[in-house]
């Protein structure tokens, strides 16, 4: 399973903890089978975000607005990473991963 496939699947899932749990599991499996070293990094970053969401919110009721906001933020990150991975340019991929890390640290860090 590639990053792009995982991203496309995540976009089709309904908002909520189950989508993040599935994303986490798919990233974990893809890390084991990925042949592109920088894809490993991308998958690990998204895996961490999904894992945090599951740990923080699996036992809590969240509003549809909150769930939608989280999914939009994570989807945006995944879109940027996917676009960079498609270029197969290591510098662009690393710059994108660094940029997303900075964006996350400047965000509200809701996951």
Coordinates of C-alpha atoms in Angstrom, one line a residue:
X1 CA 0.0 0.0 0.0
X2 CA 1.4 3.4 -1.0
X3 CA 1.1 6.7 0.7
X4 CA -1.2 7.9 -2.1
X5 CA -3.5 4.9 -1.6
X6 CA -3.6 5.5 2.1
X7 CA -4.4 9.2 1.5
X8 CA -7.1 8.5 -1.0
X9 CA -8.7 5.9 1.4
X10 CA -8.6 8.3 4.3
X11 CA -10.4 11.0 2.3
X12 CA -13.3 8.7 1.7
X13 CA -13.7 7.6 5.3
X14 CA -16.3 9.3 7.5
X15 CA -14.9 11.7 10.1
X16 CA -14.1 10.3 13.5
X17 CA -11.9 8.0 15.6
X18 CA -12.5 5.0 13.4
X19 CA -11.0 6.8 10.4
X20 CA -7.9 7.7 12.3
X21 CA -7.6 4.2 13.7
X22 CA -7.7 2.8 10.2
X23 CA -5.2 5.4 9.0
X24 CA -2.8 4.5 11.8
X25 CA -3.1 0.8 11.0
X26 CA -2.6 1.4 7.3
X27 CA 0.5 3.6 7.9
X28 CA 2.0 1.0 10.2
X29 CA 1.6 -1.8 7.7
X30 CA 2.9 0.4 4.8
X31 CA 6.0 1.4 6.8
X32 CA 6.9 -2.3 6.9
X33 CA 6.5 -2.7 3.1
X34 CA 7.5 0.6 1.6
X35 CA 10.6 0.6 -0.6
X36 CA 11.1 4.4 -0.8
X37 CA 13.1 5.6 2.2
X38 CA 11.4 9.1 2.3
X39 CA 8.0 7.5 2.1
X40 CA 8.9 5.8 5.4
X41 CA 9.4 9.2 6.9
X42 CA 6.1 10.5 5.5
X43 CA 4.2 7.5 6.7
X44 CA 5.8 7.7 10.2
X45 CA 4.8 11.4 10.5
X46 CA 1.2 10.7 9.6
X47 CA 1.1 7.5 11.7
X48 CA 2.1 9.7 14.7
X49 CA -0.6 12.2 14.0
X50 CA -3.3 9.4 13.7
X51 CA -2.0 7.6 16.8
X52 CA -2.2 10.8 18.8
X53 CA -5.8 11.4 17.7
X54 CA -6.8 7.9 18.7
X55 CA -5.1 8.1 22.1
X56 CA -6.6 11.5 22.8
X57 CA -10.2 11.1 21.6
X58 CA -11.1 7.4 21.4
X59 CA -12.9 7.5 24.8
X60 CA -14.4 11.0 24.3
X61 CA -17.4 12.2 22.3
X62 CA -16.3 14.9 19.9
X63 CA -18.5 17.2 17.9
X64 CA -18.9 16.8 14.2
X65 CA -17.3 20.2 13.7
X66 CA -14.2 19.2 15.7
X67 CA -13.9 15.9 13.8
X68 CA -14.3 17.7 10.5
X69 CA -11.6 20.3 11.4
X70 CA -9.2 17.6 12.4
X71 CA -9.7 15.6 9.3
X72 CA -9.3 18.7 7.1
X73 CA -6.0 19.6 8.8
X74 CA -4.6 16.1 8.5
X75 CA -5.9 15.7 4.9
X76 CA -4.2 19.0 4.0
X77 CA -0.9 17.7 5.4
X78 CA -1.3 14.4 3.6
X79 CA -2.1 16.2 0.3
X80 CA 1.1 18.3 0.6
X81 CA 3.2 15.1 1.3
X82 CA 1.5 13.2 -1.5
X83 CA 2.3 16.0 -4.0
X84 CA 5.9 16.0 -2.9
X85 CA 6.2 12.2 -3.1
X86 CA 4.9 12.2 -6.6
X87 CA 7.8 14.4 -7.7
X88 CA 10.3 11.8 -6.4
X89 CA 12.6 14.8 -5.6
X90 CA 14.3 14.1 -2.3
X91 CA 14.9 17.8 -1.5
X92 CA 11.2 18.7 -2.1
X93 CA 10.0 15.8 0.0
X94 CA 12.3 16.7 2.9
X95 CA 11.3 20.3 2.6
X96 CA 7.6 19.4 2.6
X97 CA 8.0 17.1 5.7
X98 CA 9.9 19.9 7.5
X99 CA 7.3 22.5 6.5
X100 CA 4.5 20.2 7.8
X101 CA 6.3 19.8 11.1
X102 CA 6.6 23.6 11.4
X103 CA 2.9 24.0 10.5
X104 CA 1.9 21.5 13.1
X105 CA 4.0 23.1 15.8
X106 CA 2.4 26.5 15.0
X107 CA -1.1 25.0 15.0
X108 CA -3.4 24.4 17.9
X109 CA -2.0 20.8 18.1
X110 CA -5.4 19.2 18.5
X111 CA -4.0 15.8 17.7

